Coordinates of C-alpha atoms in Angstrom, one line a residue:
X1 CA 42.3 22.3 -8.6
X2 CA 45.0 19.2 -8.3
X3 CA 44.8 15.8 -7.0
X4 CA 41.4 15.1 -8.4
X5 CA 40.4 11.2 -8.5
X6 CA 37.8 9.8 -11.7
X7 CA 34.3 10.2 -11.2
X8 CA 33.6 6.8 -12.7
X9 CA 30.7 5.8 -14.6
X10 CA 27.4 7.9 -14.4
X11 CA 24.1 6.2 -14.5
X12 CA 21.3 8.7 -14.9
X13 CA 16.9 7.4 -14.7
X14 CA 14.6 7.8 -16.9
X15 CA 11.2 7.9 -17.0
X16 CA 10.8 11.2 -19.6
X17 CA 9.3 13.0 -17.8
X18 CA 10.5 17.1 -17.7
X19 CA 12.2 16.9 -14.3
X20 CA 13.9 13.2 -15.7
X21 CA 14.8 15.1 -18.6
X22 CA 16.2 17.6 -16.7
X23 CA 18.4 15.3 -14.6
X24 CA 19.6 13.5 -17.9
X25 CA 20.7 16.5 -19.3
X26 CA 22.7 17.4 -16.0
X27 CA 24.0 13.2 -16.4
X28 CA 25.6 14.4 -19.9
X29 CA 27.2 17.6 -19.0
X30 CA 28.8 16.4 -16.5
X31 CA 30.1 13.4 -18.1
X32 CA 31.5 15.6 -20.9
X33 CA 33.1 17.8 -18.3
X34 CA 34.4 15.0 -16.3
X35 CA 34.8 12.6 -19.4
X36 CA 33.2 9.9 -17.5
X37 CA 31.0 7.2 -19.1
X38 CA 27.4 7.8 -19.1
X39 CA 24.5 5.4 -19.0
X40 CA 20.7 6.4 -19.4
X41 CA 18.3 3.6 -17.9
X42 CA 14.5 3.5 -18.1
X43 CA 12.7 1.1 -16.1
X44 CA 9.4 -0.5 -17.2
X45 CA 7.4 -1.0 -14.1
X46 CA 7.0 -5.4 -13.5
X47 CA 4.3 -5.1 -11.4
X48 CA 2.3 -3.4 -13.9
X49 CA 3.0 -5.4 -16.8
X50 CA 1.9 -8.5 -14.7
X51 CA -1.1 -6.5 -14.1
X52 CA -1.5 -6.1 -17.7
X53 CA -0.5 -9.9 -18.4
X54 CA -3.7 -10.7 -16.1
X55 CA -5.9 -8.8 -18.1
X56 CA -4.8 -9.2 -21.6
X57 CA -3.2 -12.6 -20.9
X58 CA 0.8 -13.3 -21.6
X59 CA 2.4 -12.4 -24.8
X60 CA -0.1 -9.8 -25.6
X61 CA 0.8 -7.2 -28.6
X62 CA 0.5 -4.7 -26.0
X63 CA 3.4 -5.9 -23.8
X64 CA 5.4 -5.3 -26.9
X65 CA 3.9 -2.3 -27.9
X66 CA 4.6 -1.0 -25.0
X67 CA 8.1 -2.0 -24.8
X68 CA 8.8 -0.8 -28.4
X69 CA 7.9 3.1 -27.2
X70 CA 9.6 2.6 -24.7
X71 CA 13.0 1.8 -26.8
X72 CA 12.0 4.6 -29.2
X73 CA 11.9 7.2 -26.5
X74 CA 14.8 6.2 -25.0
X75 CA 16.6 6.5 -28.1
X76 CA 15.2 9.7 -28.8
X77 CA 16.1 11.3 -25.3
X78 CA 19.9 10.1 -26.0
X79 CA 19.7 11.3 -29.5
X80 CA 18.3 14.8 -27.9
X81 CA 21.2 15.3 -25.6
X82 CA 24.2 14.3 -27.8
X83 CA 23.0 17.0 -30.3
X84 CA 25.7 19.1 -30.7
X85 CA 28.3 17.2 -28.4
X86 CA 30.9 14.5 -28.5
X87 CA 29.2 12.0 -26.1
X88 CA 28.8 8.0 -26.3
X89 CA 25.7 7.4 -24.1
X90 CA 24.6 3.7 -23.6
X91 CA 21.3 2.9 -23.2
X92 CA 19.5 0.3 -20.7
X93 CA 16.4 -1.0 -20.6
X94 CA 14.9 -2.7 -18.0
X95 CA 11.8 -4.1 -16.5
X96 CA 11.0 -4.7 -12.7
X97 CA 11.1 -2.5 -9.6
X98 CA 13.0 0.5 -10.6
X99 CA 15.4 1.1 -7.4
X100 CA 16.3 -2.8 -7.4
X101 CA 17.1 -2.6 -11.1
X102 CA 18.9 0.9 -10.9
X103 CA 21.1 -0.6 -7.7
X104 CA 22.0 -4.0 -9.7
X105 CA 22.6 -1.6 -13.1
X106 CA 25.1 0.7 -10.7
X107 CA 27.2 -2.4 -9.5
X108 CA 27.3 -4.5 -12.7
X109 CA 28.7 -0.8 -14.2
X110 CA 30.9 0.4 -10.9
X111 CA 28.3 3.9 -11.2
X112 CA 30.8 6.5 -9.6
X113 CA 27.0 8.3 -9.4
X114 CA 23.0 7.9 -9.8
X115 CA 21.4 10.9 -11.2
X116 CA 17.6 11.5 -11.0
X117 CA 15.1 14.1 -11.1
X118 CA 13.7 15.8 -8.1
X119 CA 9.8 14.9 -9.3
X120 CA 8.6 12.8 -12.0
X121 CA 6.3 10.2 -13.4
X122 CA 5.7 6.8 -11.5
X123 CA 8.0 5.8 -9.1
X124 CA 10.1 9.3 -9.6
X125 CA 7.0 11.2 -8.3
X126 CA 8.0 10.2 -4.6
X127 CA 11.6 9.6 -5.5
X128 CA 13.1 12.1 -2.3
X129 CA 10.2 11.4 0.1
X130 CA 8.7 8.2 -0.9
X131 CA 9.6 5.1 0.4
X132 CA 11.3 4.1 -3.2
X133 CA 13.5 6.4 -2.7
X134 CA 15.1 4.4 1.3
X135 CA 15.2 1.3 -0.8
X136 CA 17.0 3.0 -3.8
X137 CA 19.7 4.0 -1.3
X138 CA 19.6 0.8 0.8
X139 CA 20.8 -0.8 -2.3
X140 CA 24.0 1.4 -3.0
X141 CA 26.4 2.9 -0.9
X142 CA 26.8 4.9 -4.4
X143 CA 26.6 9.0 -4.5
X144 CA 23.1 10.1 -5.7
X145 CA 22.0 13.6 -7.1
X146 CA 18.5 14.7 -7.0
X147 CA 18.2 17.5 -9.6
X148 CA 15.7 20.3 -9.1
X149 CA 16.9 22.7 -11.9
X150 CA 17.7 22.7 -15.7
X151 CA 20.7 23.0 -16.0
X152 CA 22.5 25.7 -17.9
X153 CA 25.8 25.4 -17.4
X154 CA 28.3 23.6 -14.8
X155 CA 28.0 24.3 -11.0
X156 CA 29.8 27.2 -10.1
X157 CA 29.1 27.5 -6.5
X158 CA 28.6 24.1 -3.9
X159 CA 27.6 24.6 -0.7
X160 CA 29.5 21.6 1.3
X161 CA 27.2 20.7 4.5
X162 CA 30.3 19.8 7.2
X163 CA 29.4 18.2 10.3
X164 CA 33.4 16.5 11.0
X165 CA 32.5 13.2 11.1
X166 CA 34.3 10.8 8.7
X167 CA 32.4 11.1 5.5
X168 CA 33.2 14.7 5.5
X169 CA 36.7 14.5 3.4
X170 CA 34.9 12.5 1.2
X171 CA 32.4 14.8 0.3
X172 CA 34.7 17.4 -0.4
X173 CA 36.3 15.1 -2.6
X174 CA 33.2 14.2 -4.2
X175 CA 32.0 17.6 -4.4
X176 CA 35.3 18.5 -6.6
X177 CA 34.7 15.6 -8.9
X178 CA 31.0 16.6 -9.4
X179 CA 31.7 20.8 -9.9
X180 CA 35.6 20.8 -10.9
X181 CA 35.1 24.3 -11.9
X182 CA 32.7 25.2 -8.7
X183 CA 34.0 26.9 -6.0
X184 CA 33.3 25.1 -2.9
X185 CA 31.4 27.0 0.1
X186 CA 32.6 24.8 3.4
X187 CA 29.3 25.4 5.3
X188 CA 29.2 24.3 9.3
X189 CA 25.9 25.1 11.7
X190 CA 27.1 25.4 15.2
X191 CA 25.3 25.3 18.3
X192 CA 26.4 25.1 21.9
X193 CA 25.3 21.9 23.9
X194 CA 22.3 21.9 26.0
X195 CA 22.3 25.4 25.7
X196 CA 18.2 25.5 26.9
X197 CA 19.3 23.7 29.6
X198 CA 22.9 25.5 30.8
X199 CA 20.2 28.3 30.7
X200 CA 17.5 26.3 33.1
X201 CA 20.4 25.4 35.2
X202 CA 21.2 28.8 36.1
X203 CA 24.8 29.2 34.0
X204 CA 25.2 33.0 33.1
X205 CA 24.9 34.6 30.0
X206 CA 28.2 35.3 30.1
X207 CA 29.9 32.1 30.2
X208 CA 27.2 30.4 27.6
X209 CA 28.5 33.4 25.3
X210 CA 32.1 32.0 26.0
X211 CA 30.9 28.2 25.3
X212 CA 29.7 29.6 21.8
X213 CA 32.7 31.6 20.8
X214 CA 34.6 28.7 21.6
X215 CA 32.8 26.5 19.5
X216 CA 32.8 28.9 16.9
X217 CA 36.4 29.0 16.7
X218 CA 36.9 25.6 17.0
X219 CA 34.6 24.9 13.6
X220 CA 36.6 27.9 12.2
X221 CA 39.9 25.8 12.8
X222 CA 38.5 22.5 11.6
X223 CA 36.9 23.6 8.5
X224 CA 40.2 25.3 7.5
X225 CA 42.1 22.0 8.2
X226 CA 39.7 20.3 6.4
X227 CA 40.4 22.4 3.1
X228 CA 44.1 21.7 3.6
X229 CA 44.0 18.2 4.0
X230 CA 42.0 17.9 0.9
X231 CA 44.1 20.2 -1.3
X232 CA 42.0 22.8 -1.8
X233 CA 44.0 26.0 -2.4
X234 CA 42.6 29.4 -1.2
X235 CA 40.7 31.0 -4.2
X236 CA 39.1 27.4 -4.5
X237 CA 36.6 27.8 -1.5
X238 CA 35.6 29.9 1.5
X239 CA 34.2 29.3 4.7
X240 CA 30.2 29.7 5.7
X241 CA 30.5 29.0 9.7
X242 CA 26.8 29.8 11.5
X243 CA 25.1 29.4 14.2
X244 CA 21.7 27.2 14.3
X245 CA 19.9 24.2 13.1
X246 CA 22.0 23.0 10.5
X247 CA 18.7 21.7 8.6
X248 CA 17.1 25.1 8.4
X249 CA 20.5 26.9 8.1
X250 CA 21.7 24.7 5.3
X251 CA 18.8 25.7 3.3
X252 CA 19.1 29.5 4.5
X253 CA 22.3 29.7 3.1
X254 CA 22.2 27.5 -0.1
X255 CA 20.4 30.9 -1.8
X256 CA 21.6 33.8 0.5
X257 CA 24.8 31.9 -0.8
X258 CA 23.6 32.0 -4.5
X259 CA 24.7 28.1 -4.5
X260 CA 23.4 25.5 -7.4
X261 CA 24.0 22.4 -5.6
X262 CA 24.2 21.3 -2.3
X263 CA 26.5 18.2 -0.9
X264 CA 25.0 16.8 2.4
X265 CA 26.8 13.0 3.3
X266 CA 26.9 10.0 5.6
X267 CA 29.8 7.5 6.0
X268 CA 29.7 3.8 7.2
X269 CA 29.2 0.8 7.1
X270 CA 25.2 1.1 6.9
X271 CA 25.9 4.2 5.0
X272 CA 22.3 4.8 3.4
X273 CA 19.9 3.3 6.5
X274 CA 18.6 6.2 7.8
X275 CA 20.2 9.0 4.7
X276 CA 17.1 10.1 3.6
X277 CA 15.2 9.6 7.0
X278 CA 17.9 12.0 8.9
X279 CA 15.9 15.4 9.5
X280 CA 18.8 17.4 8.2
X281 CA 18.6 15.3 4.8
X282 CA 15.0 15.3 4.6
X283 CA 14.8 18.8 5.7
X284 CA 16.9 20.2 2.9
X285 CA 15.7 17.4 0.3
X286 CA 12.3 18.6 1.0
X287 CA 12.5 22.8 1.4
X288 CA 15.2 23.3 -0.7
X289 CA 15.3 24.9 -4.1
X290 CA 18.9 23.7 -5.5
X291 CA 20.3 20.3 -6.5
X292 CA 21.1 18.2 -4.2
X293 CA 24.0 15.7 -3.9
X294 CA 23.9 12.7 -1.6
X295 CA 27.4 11.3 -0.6
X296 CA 28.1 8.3 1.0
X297 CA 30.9 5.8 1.4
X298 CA 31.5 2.6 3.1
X299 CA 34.0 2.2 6.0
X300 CA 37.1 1.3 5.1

């Protein structure tokens, strides 16, 4: 594929858990496929140190203790994934609330994307649900992927939610820059407006019938502009135009598909308030089996 832009920086969470390990280990391949710089952060939780300092008083030995396995795991969980490959990975290590320190990491490093795992320990337990999760992406208007899967090799097919609104170029773009190798699956979930009530309002069959076609075609036309205003050439993606619920469709057709990661985006100048509270996001965040990336961008 041509005219691909950087991906930037890459700043994946830790907390070592299996799913965190598994999201770190998607961080690294992609930054050796991309050659983008790749940072692994782990985040001691403040409000339970301060907890501890009540109990044990301040400058206990196990404040440091616990800070010392905390460095040593972190090293060893870098050490683990550059075995066998080329890769400079920087380590952070912080202590407060993790989404506040994981937003001020991202724009003190420019983070062209977050990477976490799907379930974890602490705070990464009710990372796609949980309310840590809205104020991890009220913080950055920064792509996130939530990884669900160990990773095996790069993505090779991306299902690309489309819903023609603004932020949709942009996360075909992103979607190249993530999967350069994947071939891109342009999905759009059609429906015909206030069909239940063209119906109640006594409009035929026949001409309801027309109304979809129509819009059929018309998503048809758009999603093929779309690839040709981003540069996409023809073996690079194909089409996936349905009818339906784009929430339960999107997730439908992310296996009937055989897709390993899903793009779903908003654009604007609130780009993350309501990302993750959106029922299609949630939706697919919450019944789907693949990894998912979250694009956003702010207006220009």
């Amino acid at each position: 594929m041509s005219n691909r832009t950087s991906l930037g920086p890459i700043l994946a969470a830790t907390d070592f858990s299996a799913p965190a390990r598994h999201a770190a280990e998607r961080a690294a391949r992609l930054a050796q496929e991309t050659g983008a710089a790749l940072t692994l952060m782990h985040v001691l939780p403040g409000g339970a140190l301060q907890e501890l300092r009540q109990w044990l008083g301040s400058g206990h030995a196990m404040e440091q203790q616990l800070r010392d396995d905390a460095d040593r795991q972190l090293q060893a969980a870098i050490d683990a994934l550059q075995a066998g490959r080329p890769l400079s990975i920087r380590a952070v290590q912080a202590t407060g609330v993790p989404p506040q320190e994981m937003g001020r990491e991202a724009e003190a490093q420019d983070a062209g994307l977050l990477v976490v795992g799907a379930r974890g320990a602490g705070f990464l337990r009710r990372l796609v649900l949980g309310s840590t999760a809205e104020r991890l992406l009220r913080r950055t208007t920064r792509p996130v992927l939530v990884v669900r899967q160990t990773p095996h090799e790069p993505y090779r097919r991306v299902l690309v939610a489309l819903d023609f609104s603004p932020w949709s170029a942009h996360a075909v773009a992103l979607a190249r820059q993530v999967a350069p190798q994947a071939r891109l699956v342009l999905f759009n979930a059609y429906q015909v407006p206030f069909e239940s009530k063209l119906h109640y309002a006594g409009v035929d069959a026949a001409t309801i019938d027309h109304y979809r076609q129509q819009a059929r075609a018309d998503a048809i036309q758009r999603v093929g502009s779309l690839a040709t205003a981003s540069g996409l050439q023809p073996g690079d993606w194909e089409p996936c135009i349905v009818e339906g619920d784009a929430s339960q469709r999107i997730v439908e057709f992310e296996q009937e598909k055989d897709c390993d990661l899903v793009v779903l985006g908003k654009h604007g100048r609130s780009a993350t308030e309501d990302l993750l509270l959106g029922s299609v996001s949630k939706h697919v965040l919450s019944e789907g089996s693949t990894d998912v990336l979250v694009s956003t961008t702010r207006e220009a």
